[in-house]
């Protein structure tokens, strides 16, 4: 019987109760070409080391929970196959540009605050008034924002963005792409409210169009493109407010 | 207990991904575009200074050092332009109903096309 093939996972470990510094721990895992990195981490958790902490849920690229750095690249570990790395070791770390809670789990607090700030939902005064029936939308109107609505909040784009790593005021790729998504929605009337947030400080202007957010996005949302388009809208609004300081704010969509 | 672990960004972050290096190359080549502008402004200044001053400036620009500098600046400026034209379809997509104009075509329509048109007009104006 042939010996079982194995490969090595070097996993970032940090337990705040006991560790003052992080460390890497190597684990030998069975190699199966159908396995993804998440399968290997789950195998370690189930069979070798129950103290290993990681976040996951759907295993099919929908929930956005299992984002980690795999050999330095932000990846959904449910979509990163071991066969693409075998036989070399795989180094797994928590997403960079986020504080680490424990092992491979990062804190979501900062991201959630930024996401909330752009009001990623339809805003309109008559939202409870259904007397006029549905808010109709043509396929062309849907096409204006559909791509940007595919975000699963996996935060890989924040890990790929060098600006997100050092500029706290920057709202970041996913939040800005989602803000842009609602600004382009024909049913929405909240553009002025979102622009108030986007125009502040480095909220949107921090983006230097590195473009790696788009490169790593597993859902092809293209946050970099969304941000550049949002910048154009924000710039128009900035000059409008400058020219007419007492005038009406952007009226909406 | 030390709480959440904050990992500061490395100062050499631009070495961590090939995409970061390409970004830095795009940004740094902007200095050469600015250099071209300075040379143009000086040239205009010398032109305003009279025929002799202008002829001396042209003589200076024809020295080997300036020729090499121009070749390097031209290459850097072309790279700068090409990378920005590649980004144009992302920043300014052209929506046609439910479809979006394909990126290569959008780059031609909004980047290479106007660039070639303006360049042709300038070359024609200089050489005719």
XYZ file of C-alpha atoms in Angstrom:
381
model
C 0.000 0.000 0.000
C 1.565 3.312 -1.052
C 2.343 5.809 1.672
C -0.222 8.528 2.066
C 0.812 11.755 0.381
C 0.982 14.712 2.702
C 1.768 18.375 2.508
C 2.682 21.032 5.029
C 0.560 23.931 6.166
C 2.365 26.661 8.079
C -0.328 28.399 10.047
C -0.229 31.742 11.824
C -0.972 31.315 15.516
C -1.786 34.002 18.034
C -3.665 33.569 21.277
C -4.047 36.888 23.062
C -4.306 35.193 26.478
C -0.865 33.636 26.255
C 1.043 35.083 23.285
C 2.742 38.451 23.151
C 3.923 37.772 19.584
C 2.488 35.671 16.785
C 4.220 32.519 15.586
C 3.871 29.994 12.787
C 3.068 26.365 13.459
C 3.614 23.652 10.860
C 1.089 20.862 10.374
C 1.292 17.825 8.086
C -2.049 17.210 6.409
C -3.183 14.467 4.012
C -2.907 15.606 0.412
C -6.054 15.191 -1.627
C -6.274 16.993 -4.928
C -9.946 17.667 -4.330
C -9.222 19.453 -1.071
C -9.126 23.175 -0.690
C -7.060 24.986 1.948
C -10.158 25.281 4.118
C -10.574 21.478 4.091
C -7.001 21.122 5.328
C -7.539 23.678 8.094
C -10.751 21.933 9.150
C -8.885 18.599 9.181
C -6.259 20.085 11.485
C -8.960 21.502 13.747
C -10.804 18.154 13.884
C -7.863 15.756 14.127
C -4.751 17.517 15.356
C -5.303 20.781 17.168
C -8.703 21.847 18.411
C -7.330 25.161 19.618
C -6.819 26.412 16.067
C -9.346 29.166 15.451
C -10.681 30.157 12.035
C -13.867 31.471 10.490
C -15.867 29.697 7.792
C -19.405 28.857 6.848
C -20.695 27.966 3.383
C -17.674 26.309 1.712
C -18.852 27.523 -1.693
C -17.697 31.096 -2.150
C -20.914 32.759 -1.095
C -20.648 33.705 2.571
C -17.289 35.491 2.373
C -16.204 34.195 5.816
C -13.086 32.193 5.022
C -10.846 34.887 3.537
C -7.203 34.468 4.567
C -3.733 35.135 3.225
C -2.564 32.019 1.349
C 1.125 32.262 0.500
C 0.780 36.037 0.740
C -2.315 36.361 -1.466
C -5.765 37.248 -0.121
C -7.924 34.232 -1.001
C -11.183 32.580 -0.114
C -9.734 29.394 1.371
C -12.777 27.464 0.155
C -11.668 28.246 -3.396
C -7.897 27.761 -3.000
C -7.071 24.185 -4.042
C -4.162 22.348 -2.444
C -3.204 20.962 -5.878
C -2.284 24.494 -6.977
C 0.420 24.587 -4.274
C 1.463 20.924 -3.877
C 4.116 19.802 -3.010
C 5.347 23.142 -1.644
C 4.257 24.191 1.842
C 1.314 26.519 2.123
C 1.566 29.468 4.462
C -1.773 30.609 5.890
C -2.191 33.912 7.722
C -5.126 36.079 8.750
C -6.048 38.847 6.313
C -3.556 41.693 6.533
C -4.678 45.269 7.251
C -6.997 44.014 9.999
C -6.327 43.526 13.722
C -6.064 39.844 14.644
C -8.510 38.553 17.242
C -7.060 35.049 17.456
C -5.133 32.780 15.087
C -6.740 33.236 11.655
C -9.654 35.370 12.813
C -9.541 39.124 12.238
C -11.635 41.868 13.789
C -14.499 43.085 11.595
C -15.309 46.184 13.665
C -13.556 48.783 11.502
C -14.918 47.327 8.283
C -18.475 47.179 9.610
C -18.289 50.833 10.680
C -17.127 51.858 7.205
C -19.769 49.731 5.534
C -22.471 51.270 7.709
C -21.179 54.759 6.950
C -21.968 54.519 3.217
C -25.578 53.496 3.948
C -25.634 50.411 1.739
C -29.383 50.280 1.304
C -32.002 52.090 -0.731
C -32.909 55.459 0.741
C -36.103 57.256 -0.163
C -38.761 59.134 1.746
C -41.677 57.128 0.408
C -40.170 53.760 1.252
C -43.275 52.650 3.162
C -45.711 53.887 0.570
C -46.701 50.914 -1.553
C -49.792 52.512 -3.043
C -48.011 53.045 -6.338
C -47.046 49.376 -6.665
C -43.523 48.102 -7.217
C -40.620 50.372 -8.003
C -40.111 49.309 -11.572
C -36.639 49.043 -13.022
C -35.590 48.275 -16.565
C -32.876 45.720 -17.409
C -30.665 48.629 -18.499
C -31.139 50.339 -15.118
C -30.282 47.078 -13.377
C -27.159 46.699 -15.518
C -25.878 50.071 -14.250
C -25.177 48.645 -10.790
C -25.556 44.856 -10.899
C -21.828 44.120 -10.995
C -21.254 46.155 -7.837
C -24.064 44.365 -6.021
C -22.230 41.023 -6.176
C -19.944 41.886 -3.232
C -19.984 39.232 -0.486
C -18.058 41.358 2.049
C -15.180 38.888 2.150
C -12.741 41.781 2.728
C -10.052 40.336 0.440
C -9.993 43.743 -1.261
C -9.012 45.431 2.009
C -6.167 42.969 2.462
C -4.959 43.724 -1.079
C -5.225 47.505 -0.735
C -2.042 49.237 0.475
C -3.988 52.399 1.286
C -6.352 50.486 3.582
C -3.235 49.391 5.435
C -2.212 52.856 6.565
C -5.063 55.330 6.055
C -7.839 54.932 8.614
C -10.042 57.604 7.022
C -10.184 55.690 3.733
C -13.498 53.851 3.537
C -11.940 51.100 1.478
C -12.855 49.187 -1.682
C -15.900 47.141 -0.656
C -17.667 49.921 1.243
C -17.121 52.439 -1.565
C -18.172 49.955 -4.245
C -21.370 49.266 -2.340
C -22.003 52.972 -1.839
C -21.518 53.435 -5.576
C -23.864 50.510 -6.244
C -26.705 52.290 -4.422
C -25.848 55.661 -5.951
C -26.382 54.093 -9.380
C -29.657 52.434 -8.457
C -32.564 54.185 -10.178
C -34.790 53.508 -7.153
C -32.475 55.249 -4.720
C -32.669 58.886 -3.587
C -29.840 58.855 -1.062
C -26.870 59.942 -3.154
C -26.453 63.279 -1.371
C -26.322 61.550 2.028
C -23.656 59.140 0.815
C -21.651 61.890 -0.854
C -21.529 63.716 2.485
C -19.626 60.711 3.797
C -17.538 60.099 0.682
C -16.377 63.721 0.347
C -15.016 63.856 3.894
C -11.231 63.775 4.264
C -9.594 60.756 2.679
C -12.812 58.720 2.662
C -12.715 58.313 -1.106
C -9.751 60.453 -2.149
C -7.354 58.118 -0.360
C -7.676 55.704 -3.283
C -4.676 55.928 -5.600
C -6.029 53.340 -8.062
C -3.520 50.609 -7.310
C -6.138 48.209 -8.657
C -5.224 45.127 -6.616
C -8.658 45.147 -4.968
C -10.137 44.291 -8.341
C -7.426 41.728 -9.045
C -8.228 39.683 -5.919
C -12.019 40.061 -5.904
C -13.533 36.552 -6.136
C -16.831 37.939 -7.440
C -15.431 40.232 -10.167
C -17.007 43.271 -8.570
C -14.233 45.628 -9.755
C -14.132 47.891 -6.693
C -11.277 49.907 -8.234
C -13.463 50.863 -11.190
C -16.402 51.639 -8.912
C -14.250 53.951 -6.799
C -12.928 55.875 -9.811
C -16.471 56.373 -11.082
C -17.588 57.415 -7.602
C -14.680 59.874 -7.465
C -15.925 61.539 -10.654
C -19.397 61.930 -9.133
C -17.891 63.164 -5.857
C -15.703 65.690 -7.689
C -18.703 67.113 -9.548
C -20.567 67.380 -6.265
C -17.565 68.991 -4.549
C -17.371 71.757 -7.146
C -21.127 72.167 -7.132
C -21.106 72.732 -3.388
C -18.105 75.030 -3.738
C -19.832 77.119 -6.422
C -23.193 77.107 -4.654
C -22.469 76.824 -0.923
C -26.024 77.737 -0.028
C -27.556 75.972 -2.953
C -29.382 72.722 -2.967
C -27.337 69.625 -2.346
C -27.299 66.894 -4.883
C -30.931 65.994 -5.414
C -30.301 62.306 -5.665
C -30.291 59.814 -8.481
C -3.174 39.208 27.995
C -2.271 41.502 25.122
C -5.581 41.792 23.238
C -5.936 42.275 19.506
C -2.779 42.040 17.475
C -2.069 45.016 15.206
C 0.376 44.291 12.411
C 1.800 47.508 10.959
C 2.264 47.787 7.206
C 5.844 47.227 6.057
C 7.532 50.341 4.705
C 8.501 48.308 1.638
C 4.896 47.229 1.028
C 5.321 47.861 -2.702
C 7.633 44.830 -2.925
C 4.985 42.424 -1.693
C 2.945 41.980 -4.881
C 3.787 42.388 -8.589
C 0.700 44.584 -8.926
C 2.145 47.011 -6.375
C 5.376 47.276 -8.349
C 3.452 47.987 -11.555
C 1.516 50.662 -9.690
C 4.731 52.269 -8.442
C 6.177 52.139 -11.972
C 3.068 53.875 -13.303
C 3.246 56.577 -10.653
C 6.987 57.173 -10.900
C 6.889 57.512 -14.678
C 4.669 60.527 -14.032
C 7.848 62.413 -13.082
C 9.086 62.006 -16.642
C 5.831 63.393 -17.999
C 6.298 66.365 -15.651
C 9.916 66.656 -16.850
C 8.724 66.889 -20.428
C 6.381 69.696 -19.406
C 9.219 71.615 -17.764
C 11.362 71.268 -20.910
C 8.444 72.504 -23.004
C 7.918 75.513 -20.732
C 11.628 76.371 -20.840
C 11.536 76.010 -24.629
C 8.618 78.431 -24.839
C 10.469 80.818 -22.528
C 13.547 80.727 -24.775
C 11.364 81.222 -27.812
C 10.026 84.369 -26.188
C 13.610 85.415 -25.466
C 14.435 85.850 -29.101
C 15.897 83.965 -32.043
C 19.413 83.667 -30.615
C 18.257 82.367 -27.235
C 16.006 79.841 -28.925
C 18.761 78.630 -31.268
C 21.146 78.196 -28.311
C 18.506 76.191 -26.444
C 17.944 73.948 -29.457
C 21.700 73.465 -29.655
C 21.738 72.422 -25.997
C 18.878 69.967 -26.529
C 20.735 68.281 -29.378
C 23.648 67.196 -27.169
C 23.971 63.415 -26.458
C 22.982 63.787 -22.805
C 19.711 65.487 -23.667
C 19.044 62.975 -26.461
C 19.400 60.062 -24.028
C 17.272 61.888 -21.463
C 14.570 62.404 -24.062
C 14.648 58.751 -25.115
C 14.256 57.623 -21.493
C 11.525 60.179 -20.865
C 9.702 59.144 -24.027
C 9.739 55.472 -23.021
C 8.530 56.347 -19.516
C 5.808 58.629 -20.867
C 4.572 55.960 -23.288
C 4.417 53.420 -20.439
C 2.582 55.960 -18.285
C 0.061 56.633 -21.046
C -0.484 52.965 -21.875
C -1.157 52.048 -18.240
C -3.656 54.871 -17.884
C -5.396 54.005 -21.149
C -5.728 50.456 -19.823
C -7.457 51.897 -16.745
C -9.854 54.153 -18.656
C -12.546 51.511 -19.301
C -12.695 50.837 -15.554
C -12.944 54.482 -14.590
C -15.260 55.574 -17.404
C -17.244 52.584 -18.648
C -19.509 53.199 -21.611
C -22.893 51.662 -20.949
C -24.934 50.797 -24.027
C -28.311 49.662 -22.734
C -27.737 46.425 -20.841
C -24.223 45.963 -22.208
C -20.958 47.668 -21.536
C -18.579 48.550 -24.343
C -15.774 45.922 -24.210
C -12.686 47.226 -22.413
C -10.266 47.039 -25.387
C -12.709 48.973 -27.562
C -13.363 51.519 -24.817
C -9.597 52.044 -24.461
C -9.408 52.808 -28.184
C -12.448 55.090 -28.166
C -11.417 57.095 -25.105
C -7.645 56.665 -25.061
C -5.683 55.566 -28.078
C -8.077 57.109 -30.612
C -7.961 60.690 -29.275
C -4.225 60.288 -28.557
C -3.432 59.265 -32.128
C -5.731 61.944 -33.541
C -4.117 64.764 -31.547
C -0.618 63.430 -32.242
C -1.349 63.234 -35.971
C -2.651 66.803 -36.029
C 0.427 68.082 -34.173
C 2.855 66.149 -36.385
C 1.022 67.354 -39.485
C 1.137 70.930 -38.206
C 4.877 70.737 -37.509
C 5.935 68.946 -40.681
C 3.758 70.542 -43.336
